[in-house]
XYZ file of C-alpha atoms in Angstrom:
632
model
C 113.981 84.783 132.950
C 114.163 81.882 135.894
C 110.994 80.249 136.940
C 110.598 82.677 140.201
C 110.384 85.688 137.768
C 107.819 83.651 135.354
C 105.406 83.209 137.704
C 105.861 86.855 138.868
C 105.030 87.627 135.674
C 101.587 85.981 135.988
C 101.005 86.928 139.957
C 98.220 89.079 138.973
C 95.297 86.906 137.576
C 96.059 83.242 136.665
C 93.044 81.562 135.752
C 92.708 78.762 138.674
C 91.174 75.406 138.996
C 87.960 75.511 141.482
C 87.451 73.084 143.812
C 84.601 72.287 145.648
C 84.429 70.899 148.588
C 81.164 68.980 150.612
C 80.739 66.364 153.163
C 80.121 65.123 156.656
C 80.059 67.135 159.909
C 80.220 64.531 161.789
C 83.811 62.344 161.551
C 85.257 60.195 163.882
C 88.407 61.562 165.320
C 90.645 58.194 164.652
C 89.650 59.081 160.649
C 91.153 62.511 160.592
C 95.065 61.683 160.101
C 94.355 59.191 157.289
C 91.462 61.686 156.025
C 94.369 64.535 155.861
C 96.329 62.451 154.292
C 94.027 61.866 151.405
C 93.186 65.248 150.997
C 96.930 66.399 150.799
C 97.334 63.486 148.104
C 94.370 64.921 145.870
C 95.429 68.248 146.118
C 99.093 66.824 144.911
C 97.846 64.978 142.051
C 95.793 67.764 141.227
C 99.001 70.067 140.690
C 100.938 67.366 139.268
C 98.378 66.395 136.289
C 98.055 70.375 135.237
C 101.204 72.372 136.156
C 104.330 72.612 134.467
C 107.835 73.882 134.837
C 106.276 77.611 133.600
C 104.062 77.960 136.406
C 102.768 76.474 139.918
C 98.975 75.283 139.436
C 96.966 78.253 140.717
C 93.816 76.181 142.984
C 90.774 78.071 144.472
C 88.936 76.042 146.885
C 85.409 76.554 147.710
C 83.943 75.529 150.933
C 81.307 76.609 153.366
C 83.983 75.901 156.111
C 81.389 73.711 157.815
C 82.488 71.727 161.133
C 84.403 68.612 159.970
C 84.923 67.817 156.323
C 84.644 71.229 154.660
C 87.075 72.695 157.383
C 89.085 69.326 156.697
C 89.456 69.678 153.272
C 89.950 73.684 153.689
C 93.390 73.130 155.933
C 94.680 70.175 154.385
C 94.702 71.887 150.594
C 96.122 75.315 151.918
C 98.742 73.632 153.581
C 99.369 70.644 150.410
C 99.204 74.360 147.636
C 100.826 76.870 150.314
C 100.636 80.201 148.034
C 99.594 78.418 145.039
C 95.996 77.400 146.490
C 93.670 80.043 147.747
C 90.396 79.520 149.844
C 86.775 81.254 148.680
C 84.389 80.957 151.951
C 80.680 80.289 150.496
C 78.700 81.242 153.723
C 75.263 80.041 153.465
C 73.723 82.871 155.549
C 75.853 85.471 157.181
C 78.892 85.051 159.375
C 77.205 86.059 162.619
C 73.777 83.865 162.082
C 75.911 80.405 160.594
C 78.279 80.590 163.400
C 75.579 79.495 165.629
C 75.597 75.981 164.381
C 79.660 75.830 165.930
C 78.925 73.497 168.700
C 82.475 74.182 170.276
C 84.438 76.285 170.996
C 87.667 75.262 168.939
C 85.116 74.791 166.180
C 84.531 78.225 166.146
C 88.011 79.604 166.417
C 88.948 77.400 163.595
C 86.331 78.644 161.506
C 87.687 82.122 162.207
C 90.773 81.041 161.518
C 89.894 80.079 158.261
C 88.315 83.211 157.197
C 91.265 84.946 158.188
C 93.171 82.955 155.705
C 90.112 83.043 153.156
C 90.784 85.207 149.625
C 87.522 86.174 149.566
C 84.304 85.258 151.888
C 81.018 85.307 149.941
C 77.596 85.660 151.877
C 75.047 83.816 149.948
C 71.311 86.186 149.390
C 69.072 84.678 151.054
C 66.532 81.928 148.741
C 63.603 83.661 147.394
C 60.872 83.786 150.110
C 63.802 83.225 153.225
C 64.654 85.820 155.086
C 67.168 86.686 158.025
C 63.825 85.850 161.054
C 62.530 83.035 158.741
C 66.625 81.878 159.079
C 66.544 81.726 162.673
C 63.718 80.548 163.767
C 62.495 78.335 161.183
C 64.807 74.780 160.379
C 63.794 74.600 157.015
C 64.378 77.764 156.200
C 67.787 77.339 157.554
C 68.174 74.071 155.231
C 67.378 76.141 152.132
C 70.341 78.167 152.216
C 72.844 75.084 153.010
C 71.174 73.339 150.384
C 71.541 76.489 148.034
C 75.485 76.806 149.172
C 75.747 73.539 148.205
C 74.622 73.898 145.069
C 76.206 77.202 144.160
C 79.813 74.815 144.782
C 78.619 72.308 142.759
C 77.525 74.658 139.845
C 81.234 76.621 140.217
C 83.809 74.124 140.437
C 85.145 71.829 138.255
C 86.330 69.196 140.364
C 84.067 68.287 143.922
C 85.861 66.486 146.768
C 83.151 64.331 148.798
C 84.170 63.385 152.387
C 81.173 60.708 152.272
C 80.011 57.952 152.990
C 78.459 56.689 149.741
C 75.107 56.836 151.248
C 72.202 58.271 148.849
C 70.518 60.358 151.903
C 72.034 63.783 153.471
C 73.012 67.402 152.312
C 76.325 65.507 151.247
C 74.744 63.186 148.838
C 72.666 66.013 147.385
C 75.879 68.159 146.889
C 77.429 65.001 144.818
C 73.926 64.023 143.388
C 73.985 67.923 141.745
C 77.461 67.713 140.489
C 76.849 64.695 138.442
C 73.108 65.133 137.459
C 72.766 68.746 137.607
C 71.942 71.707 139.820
C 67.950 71.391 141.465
C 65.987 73.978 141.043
C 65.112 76.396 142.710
C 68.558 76.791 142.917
C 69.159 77.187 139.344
C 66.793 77.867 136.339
C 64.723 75.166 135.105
C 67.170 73.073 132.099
C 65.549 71.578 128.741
C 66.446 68.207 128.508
C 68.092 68.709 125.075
C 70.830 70.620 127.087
C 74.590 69.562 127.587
C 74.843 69.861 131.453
C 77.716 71.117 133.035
C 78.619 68.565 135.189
C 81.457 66.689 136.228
C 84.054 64.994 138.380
C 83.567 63.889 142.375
C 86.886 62.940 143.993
C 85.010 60.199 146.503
C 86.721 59.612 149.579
C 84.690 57.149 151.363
C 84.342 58.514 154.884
C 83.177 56.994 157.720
C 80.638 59.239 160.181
C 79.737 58.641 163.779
C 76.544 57.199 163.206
C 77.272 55.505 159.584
C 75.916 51.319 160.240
C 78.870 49.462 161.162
C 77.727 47.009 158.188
C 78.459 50.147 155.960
C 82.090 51.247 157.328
C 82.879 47.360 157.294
C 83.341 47.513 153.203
C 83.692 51.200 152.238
C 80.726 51.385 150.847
C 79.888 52.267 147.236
C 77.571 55.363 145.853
C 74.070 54.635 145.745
C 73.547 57.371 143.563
C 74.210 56.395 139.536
C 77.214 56.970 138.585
C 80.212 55.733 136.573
C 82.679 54.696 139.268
C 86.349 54.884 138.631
C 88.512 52.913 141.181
C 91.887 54.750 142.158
C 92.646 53.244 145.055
C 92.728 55.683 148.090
C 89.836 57.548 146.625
C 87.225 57.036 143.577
C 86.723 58.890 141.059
C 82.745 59.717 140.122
C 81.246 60.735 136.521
C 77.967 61.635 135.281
C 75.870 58.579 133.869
C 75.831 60.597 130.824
C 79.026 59.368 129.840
C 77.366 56.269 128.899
C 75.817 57.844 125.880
C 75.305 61.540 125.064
C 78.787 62.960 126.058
C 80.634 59.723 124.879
C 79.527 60.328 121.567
C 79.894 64.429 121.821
C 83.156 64.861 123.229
C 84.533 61.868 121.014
C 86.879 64.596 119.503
C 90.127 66.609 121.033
C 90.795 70.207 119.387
C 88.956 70.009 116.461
C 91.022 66.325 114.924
C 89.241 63.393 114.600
C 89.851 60.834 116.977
C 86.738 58.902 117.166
C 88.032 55.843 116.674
C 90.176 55.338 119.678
C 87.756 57.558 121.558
C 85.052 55.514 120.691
C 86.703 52.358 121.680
C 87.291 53.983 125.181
C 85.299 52.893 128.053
C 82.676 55.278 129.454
C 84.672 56.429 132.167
C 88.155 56.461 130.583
C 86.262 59.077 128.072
C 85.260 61.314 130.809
C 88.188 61.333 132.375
C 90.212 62.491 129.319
C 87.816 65.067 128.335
C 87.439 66.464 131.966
C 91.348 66.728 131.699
C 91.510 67.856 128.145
C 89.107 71.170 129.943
C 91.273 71.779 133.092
C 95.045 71.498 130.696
C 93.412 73.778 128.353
C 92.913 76.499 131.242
C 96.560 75.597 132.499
C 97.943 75.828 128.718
C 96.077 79.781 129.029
C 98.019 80.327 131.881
C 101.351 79.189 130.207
C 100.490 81.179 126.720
C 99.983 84.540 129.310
C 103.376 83.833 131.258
C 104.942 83.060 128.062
C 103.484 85.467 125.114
C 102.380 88.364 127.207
C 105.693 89.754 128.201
C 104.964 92.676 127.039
C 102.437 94.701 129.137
C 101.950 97.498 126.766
C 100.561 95.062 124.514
C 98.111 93.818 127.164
C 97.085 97.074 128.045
C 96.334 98.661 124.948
C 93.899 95.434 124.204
C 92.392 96.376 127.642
C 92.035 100.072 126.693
C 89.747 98.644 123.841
C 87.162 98.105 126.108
C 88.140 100.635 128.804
C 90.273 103.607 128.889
C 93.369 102.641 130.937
C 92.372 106.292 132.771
C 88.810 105.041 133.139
C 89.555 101.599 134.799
C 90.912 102.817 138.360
C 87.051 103.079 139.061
C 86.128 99.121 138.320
C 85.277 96.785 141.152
C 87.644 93.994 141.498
C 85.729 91.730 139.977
C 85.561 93.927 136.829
C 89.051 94.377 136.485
C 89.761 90.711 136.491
C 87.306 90.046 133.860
C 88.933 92.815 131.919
C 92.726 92.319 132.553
C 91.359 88.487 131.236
C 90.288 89.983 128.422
C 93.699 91.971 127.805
C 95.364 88.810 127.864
C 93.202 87.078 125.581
C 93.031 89.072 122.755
C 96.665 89.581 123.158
C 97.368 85.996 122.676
C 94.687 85.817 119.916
C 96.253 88.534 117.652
C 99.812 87.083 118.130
C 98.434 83.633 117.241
C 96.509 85.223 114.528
C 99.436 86.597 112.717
C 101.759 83.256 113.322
C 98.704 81.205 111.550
C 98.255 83.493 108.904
C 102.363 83.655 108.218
C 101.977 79.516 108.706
C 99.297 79.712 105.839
C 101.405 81.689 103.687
C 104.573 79.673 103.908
C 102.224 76.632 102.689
C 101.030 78.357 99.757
C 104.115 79.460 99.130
C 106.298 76.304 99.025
C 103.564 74.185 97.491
C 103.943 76.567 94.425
C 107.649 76.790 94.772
C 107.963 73.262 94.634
C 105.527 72.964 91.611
C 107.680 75.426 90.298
C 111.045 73.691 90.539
C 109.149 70.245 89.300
C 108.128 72.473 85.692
C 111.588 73.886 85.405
C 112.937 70.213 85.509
C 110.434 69.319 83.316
C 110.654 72.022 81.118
C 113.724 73.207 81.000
C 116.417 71.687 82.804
C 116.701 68.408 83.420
C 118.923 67.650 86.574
C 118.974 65.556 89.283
C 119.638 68.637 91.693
C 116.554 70.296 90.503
C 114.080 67.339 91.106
C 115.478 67.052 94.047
C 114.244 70.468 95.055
C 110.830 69.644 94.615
C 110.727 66.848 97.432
C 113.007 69.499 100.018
C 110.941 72.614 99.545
C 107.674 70.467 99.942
C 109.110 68.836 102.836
C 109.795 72.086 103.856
C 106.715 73.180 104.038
C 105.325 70.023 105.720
C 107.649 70.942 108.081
C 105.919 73.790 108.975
C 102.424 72.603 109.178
C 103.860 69.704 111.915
C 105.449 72.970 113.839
C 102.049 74.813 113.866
C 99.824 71.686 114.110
C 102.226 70.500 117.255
C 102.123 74.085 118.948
C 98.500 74.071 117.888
C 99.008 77.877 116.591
C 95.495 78.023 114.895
C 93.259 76.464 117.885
C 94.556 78.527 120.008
C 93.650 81.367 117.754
C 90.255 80.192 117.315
C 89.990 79.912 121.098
C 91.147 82.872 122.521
C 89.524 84.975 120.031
C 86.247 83.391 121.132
C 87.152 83.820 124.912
C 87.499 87.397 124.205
C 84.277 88.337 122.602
C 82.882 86.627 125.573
C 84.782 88.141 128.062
C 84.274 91.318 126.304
C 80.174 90.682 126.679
C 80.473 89.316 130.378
C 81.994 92.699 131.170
C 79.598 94.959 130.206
C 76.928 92.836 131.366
C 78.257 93.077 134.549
C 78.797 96.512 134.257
C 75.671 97.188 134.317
C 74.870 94.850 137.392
C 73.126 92.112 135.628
C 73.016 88.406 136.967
C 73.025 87.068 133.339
C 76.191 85.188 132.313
C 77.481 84.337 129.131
C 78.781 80.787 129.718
C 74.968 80.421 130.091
C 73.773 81.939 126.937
C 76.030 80.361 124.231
C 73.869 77.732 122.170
C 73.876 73.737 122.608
C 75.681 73.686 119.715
C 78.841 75.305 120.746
C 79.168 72.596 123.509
C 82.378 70.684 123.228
C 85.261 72.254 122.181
C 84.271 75.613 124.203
C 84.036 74.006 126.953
C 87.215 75.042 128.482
C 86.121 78.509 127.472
C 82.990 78.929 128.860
C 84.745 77.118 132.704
C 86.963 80.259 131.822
C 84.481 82.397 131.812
C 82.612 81.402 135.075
C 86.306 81.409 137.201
C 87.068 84.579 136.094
C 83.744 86.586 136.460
C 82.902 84.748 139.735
C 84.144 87.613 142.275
C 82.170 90.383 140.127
C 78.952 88.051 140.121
C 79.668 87.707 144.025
C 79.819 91.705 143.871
C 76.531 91.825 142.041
C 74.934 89.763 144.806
C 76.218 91.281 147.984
C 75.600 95.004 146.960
C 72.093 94.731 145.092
C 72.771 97.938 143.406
C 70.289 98.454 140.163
C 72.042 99.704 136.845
C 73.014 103.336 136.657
C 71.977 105.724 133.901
C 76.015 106.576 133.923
C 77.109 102.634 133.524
C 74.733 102.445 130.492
C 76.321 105.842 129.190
C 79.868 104.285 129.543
C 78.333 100.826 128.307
C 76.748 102.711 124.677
C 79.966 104.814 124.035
C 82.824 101.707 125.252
C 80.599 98.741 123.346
C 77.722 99.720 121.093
C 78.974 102.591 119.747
C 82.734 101.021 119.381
C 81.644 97.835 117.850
C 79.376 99.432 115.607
C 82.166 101.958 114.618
C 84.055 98.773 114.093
C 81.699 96.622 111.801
C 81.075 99.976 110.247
C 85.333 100.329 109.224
C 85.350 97.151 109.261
C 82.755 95.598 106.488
C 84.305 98.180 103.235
C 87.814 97.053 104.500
C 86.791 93.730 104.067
C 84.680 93.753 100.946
C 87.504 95.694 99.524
C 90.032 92.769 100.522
C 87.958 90.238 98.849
C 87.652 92.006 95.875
C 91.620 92.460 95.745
C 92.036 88.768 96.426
C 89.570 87.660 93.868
C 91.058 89.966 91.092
C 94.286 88.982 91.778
C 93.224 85.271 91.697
C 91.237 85.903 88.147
C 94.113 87.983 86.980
C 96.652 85.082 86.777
C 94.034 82.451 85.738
C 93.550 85.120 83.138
C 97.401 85.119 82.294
C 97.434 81.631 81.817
C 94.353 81.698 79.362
C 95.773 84.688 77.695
C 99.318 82.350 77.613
C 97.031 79.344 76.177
C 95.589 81.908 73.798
C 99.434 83.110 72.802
C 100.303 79.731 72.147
C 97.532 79.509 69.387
C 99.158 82.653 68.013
C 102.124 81.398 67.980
C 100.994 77.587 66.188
C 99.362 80.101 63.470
C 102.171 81.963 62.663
C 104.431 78.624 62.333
C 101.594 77.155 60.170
C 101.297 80.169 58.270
C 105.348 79.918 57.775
C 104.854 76.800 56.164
C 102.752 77.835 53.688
C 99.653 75.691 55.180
C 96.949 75.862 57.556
C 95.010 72.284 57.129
C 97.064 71.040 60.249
C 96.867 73.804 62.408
C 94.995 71.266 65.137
C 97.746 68.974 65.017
C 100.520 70.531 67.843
C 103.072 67.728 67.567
C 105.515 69.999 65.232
C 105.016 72.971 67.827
C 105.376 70.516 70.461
C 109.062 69.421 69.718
C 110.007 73.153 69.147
C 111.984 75.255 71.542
C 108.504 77.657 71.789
C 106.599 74.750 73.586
C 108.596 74.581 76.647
C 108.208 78.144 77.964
C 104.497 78.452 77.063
C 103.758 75.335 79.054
C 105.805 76.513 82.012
C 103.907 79.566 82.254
C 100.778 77.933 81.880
C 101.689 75.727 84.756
C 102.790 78.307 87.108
C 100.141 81.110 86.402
C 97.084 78.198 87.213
C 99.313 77.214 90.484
C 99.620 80.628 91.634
C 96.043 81.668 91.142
C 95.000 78.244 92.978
C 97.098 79.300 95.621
C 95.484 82.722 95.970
C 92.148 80.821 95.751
C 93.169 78.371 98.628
C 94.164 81.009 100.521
C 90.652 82.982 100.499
C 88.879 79.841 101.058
C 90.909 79.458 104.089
C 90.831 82.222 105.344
C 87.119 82.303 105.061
C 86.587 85.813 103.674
C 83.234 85.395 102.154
C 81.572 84.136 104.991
C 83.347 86.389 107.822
C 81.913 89.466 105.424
C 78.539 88.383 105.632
C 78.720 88.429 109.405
C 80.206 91.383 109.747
C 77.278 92.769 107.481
C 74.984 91.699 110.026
C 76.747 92.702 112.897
C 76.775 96.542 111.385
C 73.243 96.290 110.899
C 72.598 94.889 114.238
C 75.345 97.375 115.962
C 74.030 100.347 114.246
C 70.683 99.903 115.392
C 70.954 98.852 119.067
C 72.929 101.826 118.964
C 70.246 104.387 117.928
C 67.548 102.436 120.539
C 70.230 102.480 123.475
C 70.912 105.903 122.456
C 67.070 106.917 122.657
C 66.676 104.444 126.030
C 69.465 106.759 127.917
C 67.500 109.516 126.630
C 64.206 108.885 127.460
C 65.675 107.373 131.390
C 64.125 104.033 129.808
C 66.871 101.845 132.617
C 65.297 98.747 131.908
C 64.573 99.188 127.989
C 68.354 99.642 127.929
C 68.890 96.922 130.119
C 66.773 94.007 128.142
C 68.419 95.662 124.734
C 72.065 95.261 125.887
C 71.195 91.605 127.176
C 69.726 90.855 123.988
C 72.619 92.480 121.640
C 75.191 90.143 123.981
C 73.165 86.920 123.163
C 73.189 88.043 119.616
C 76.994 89.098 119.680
C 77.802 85.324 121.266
C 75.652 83.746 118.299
C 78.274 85.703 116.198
C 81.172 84.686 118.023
C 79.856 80.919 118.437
C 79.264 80.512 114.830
C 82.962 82.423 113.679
C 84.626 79.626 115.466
C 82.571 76.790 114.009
C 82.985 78.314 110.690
C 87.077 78.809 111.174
C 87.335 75.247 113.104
C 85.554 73.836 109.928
C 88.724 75.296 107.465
C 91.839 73.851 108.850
C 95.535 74.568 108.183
C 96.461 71.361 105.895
C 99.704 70.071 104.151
C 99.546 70.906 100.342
C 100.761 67.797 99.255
C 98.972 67.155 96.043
């Protein structure tokens, strides 16, 4: 397969990198050229930190295609990404009220222009209390929804270019001001301050506007607004002030290793910047997995079909169907890597005890050099394939993509049923960190169906909760209900099997008693029947010890292996998912019934939090058990 074919492969929905875009209306027309330039050079860096030779970084800009800098930044990254970078129009109000504040007339045509070229335009709803008269006549009104575009941008990307000049006044500096400290309310919900915000990166371009004081433009002036500043040379590069403490200490570690002491040791803003690109490679490494691993389409759709009957999902909005072909590909991914790590797991076990074996039989039986040297190959062997898996990162990768599937899985039916909730929002403080890429994942993916949600303002359907109870509640309780006998069942096989040969080697101790009586007993004495040393030298010794040896490592193998795989406490939550399943089921059940829309509603957002507590806590739980060299 050649690289044009490869990305075919993944033409339908790569996960992209969002950019946001704010700044000044005003520029000077002797900046533009250089300003173009500067653009076109983020946009390049951009691609070349992320993309490899599998795949051409997919981008999705987000602007509100403003005169000057948003249209700027619009042109110059569609024409730096050609196919590979795709424009979202955020339109504060809609198209026929915002075009008013075009002063000319190639303004204007530009600005259609642009929407011609747009992917998708998105008419903001008005703020609560605004309305379309309010809009037209009324300036503040007006500033609510460009203050509300500009914090929807900062909320949904994960990098914000700033065409500014540093300055701590203006809708620009507000935009920037919300990407580092956090979104304002009204346009978000109120945060606790115990919460991890979502913030991140401003590519700072310091631009210079008609009316910026000539004693500013004179020495490219530096934010006002706190920051960590990070000096690149034809830009900055801002982070959150957060850096300085909370997040430092937080995201001190990279895919579950410990690395706190060169982390640690980093300055603020050298942290930031490797965790902020640890997120965005993460999504990029997705993309690669899906163009790699997901050749086979059957595979992907019979995931899908899991959630939605391949006959059934011709009638999805867009947006839907993205989150759900996501979905396809994640559990995909997550059973292949599921197996690998299992078979990675096994081939530890198996050469650690193999290798134990060979060291008895040298021991024991036959003393060459040949054989010792067995012991050191087959357990380099197996270290061998714990570098393999730990280099491919096989296992984080499982634990990942399973979780991004149970929450895509949840985000889908939530949207199903028209909600505004979100699941990136609902997952609890203490899954921030290594799900952050995951939850960014999330928000890309279900952005066009939460833009769907908000344009049509269509109330759940009796029909969507019918499809929701028989495609999620009733399936996953069906599930936990197979499920939870399987696995109690397993466990049960595992721990006899485990007992059974630490049974065998007591019953081989117990033999070799038997057999130290008999020689005693030979001998016409029993008084020295504690003293082993004749037994000892005798050809009977070595076989007895052998087996002793091997039964103990084999049933410490099986035990490893159980404690890995973290049996006993995956049971237990599948016991309290049945429960949990089983009875939403027989309330959503009674809701549909009874016409009880909004009972159903609150119960299904309420199972979803619940099934993310689930999901959050499987990954910290498999995170906590990982794949290690048997060495000792």
């Amino acid at each position: 397969m050649n690289e044009s074919e490869i990305m075919d492969t993944n033409s339908n929905h790569p996960i992209p990198i969002v950019v946001g875009v704010t700044g000044h209306r005003d520029l000077r027309e002797e900046d533009i050229p250089e300003l173009e330039k500067k653009v076109g050079d983020i946009f390049k860096e951009i691609r070349l930190k992320y993309q490899d030779k599998y795949q051409r970084l997919p981008i999705k800009i987000l602007s509100p295609l403003a005169e000057g800098a948003d249209m700027l930044v619009a042109q110059a990254g569609l024409h730096a990404g050609h196919a590979d970078v795709k424009l979202t129009a955020i339109l504060p109000m809609p198209k026929e009220e915002y075009e008013k504040d075009f002063n000319t007339v190639g303004s204007k045509r530009e600005f259609a222009d642009l929407l011609e070229k747009a992917e998708d335009v998105f008419e903001l709803p008005f703020v609560e209390g605004n309305t379309r008269e309010m809009v037209q006549r009324c300036k503040e009104s007006r500033n609510k929804q460009y203050a509300l575009a500009g914090a929807y941008i900062a909320a949904h990307s994960q990098i914000l270019i700033a065409l500014w000049d540093g300055r701590a006044t203006g809708e620009t500096a507000e935009v920037v001001r919300a990407k580092l400290e956090g979104i304002p309310a009204p346009s978000a919900p109120p945060e606790s301050p115990l919460d991890i915000l979502d913030n991140g990166p401003v590519y700072h371009v310091f631009t210079v506007r008609k009316n910026t004081p000539a004693e500013i433009a004179a020495y490219n002036h530096k934010p006002e607004i706190p920051c960590l500043l990070h000096v690149k040379g034809k830009w900055d590069v801002l982070y959150p002030t957060i850096w300085n403490t909370d997040k430092h200490a937080l995201h001190s570690s990279d895919k579950g290793k410990t690395s706190n002491h060169k982390s640690m040791n980093d300055k603020p803003e050298d942290a930031a910047e490797k965790y902020y690109d640890s997120v965005l490679e993460r999504i990029s490494e997705f993309n690669r997995d899906i163009v790699k691993n997901c050749k086979d389409e059957d595979k992907v759709k019979r995931s899908m079909s899991h959630v939605m009957p391949e006959g059934e999902q011709g009638k999805l909005s867009p947006g839907l169907r993205k989150i759900l072909s996501c979905y396809g590909y994640a559990d995909t991914l997550a059973l292949q890597y599921q197996k690998i790590t299992t078979d990675v797991l096994k081939r530890l076990l198996i050469t650690a005890v193999v290798s134990f074996f060979f060291l008895n039989i040298f021991d024991q039986f036959w003393a060459k050099a040949y054989i010792l040297a067995l012991f050191p190959v087959i357990m380099g062997i197996g270290y061998l394939f714990y570098k393999i898996a730990a280099r491919k990162d096989y296992e984080n990768k499982y634990y990942d993509y399973r979780a991004l599937a149970e929450g895509l899985r949840v985000q889908f039916f939530w949207k199903l049923m028209h909600s505004k909730e979100n699941t990136y929002d609902r997952y609890l403080r203490k899954y921030r960190g290594d799900m952050d890429w995951i939850f960014q994942t999330i928000r890309n993916v279900g952005m066009d169906a939460n833009q769907e949600i908000s344009q049509k303002h269509s109330a759940c359907k009796k029909e969507d909760l019918k499809i929701l109870q028989r495609r999620w509640v009733g399936d996953q309780k069906d599930f936990f209900v197979k499920k939870v006998p399987e696995k109690e069942q397993k466990i049960r096989r595992q721990e006899k099997a485990t007992l059974c040969f630490f049974c065998a080697a007591m019953a081989t101790v117990l033999g070799f008693f038997i057999v130290k009586a008999i020689v005693a007993f030979q001998h016409g004495s029993l008084k020295d029947f504690i003293n082993m040393e004749d037994i000892q030298q005798g050809i009977v010794y070595y076989p007895f010890a052998f087996l002793i040896d091997v039964f103990l490592a084999i049933g410490a193998a099986l035990a490893i292996y159980v404690e890995k795989r973290a049996f006993a406490d995956e049971l237990r939550q599948y016991q309290r998912m049945k429960v949990l399943y089983s009875r939403a089921s027989r309330f959503m059940e009674k809701y549909i019934a009874e016409n009880n829309i909004a009972g159903a509603e609150n119960l299904a957002i309420e199972l979803g939090k619940e099934a993310l507590i689930e999901n959050g806590d499987w990954y910290i739980i498999q995170r906590s058990k990982p794949l290690e060299p048997f060495l000792g």
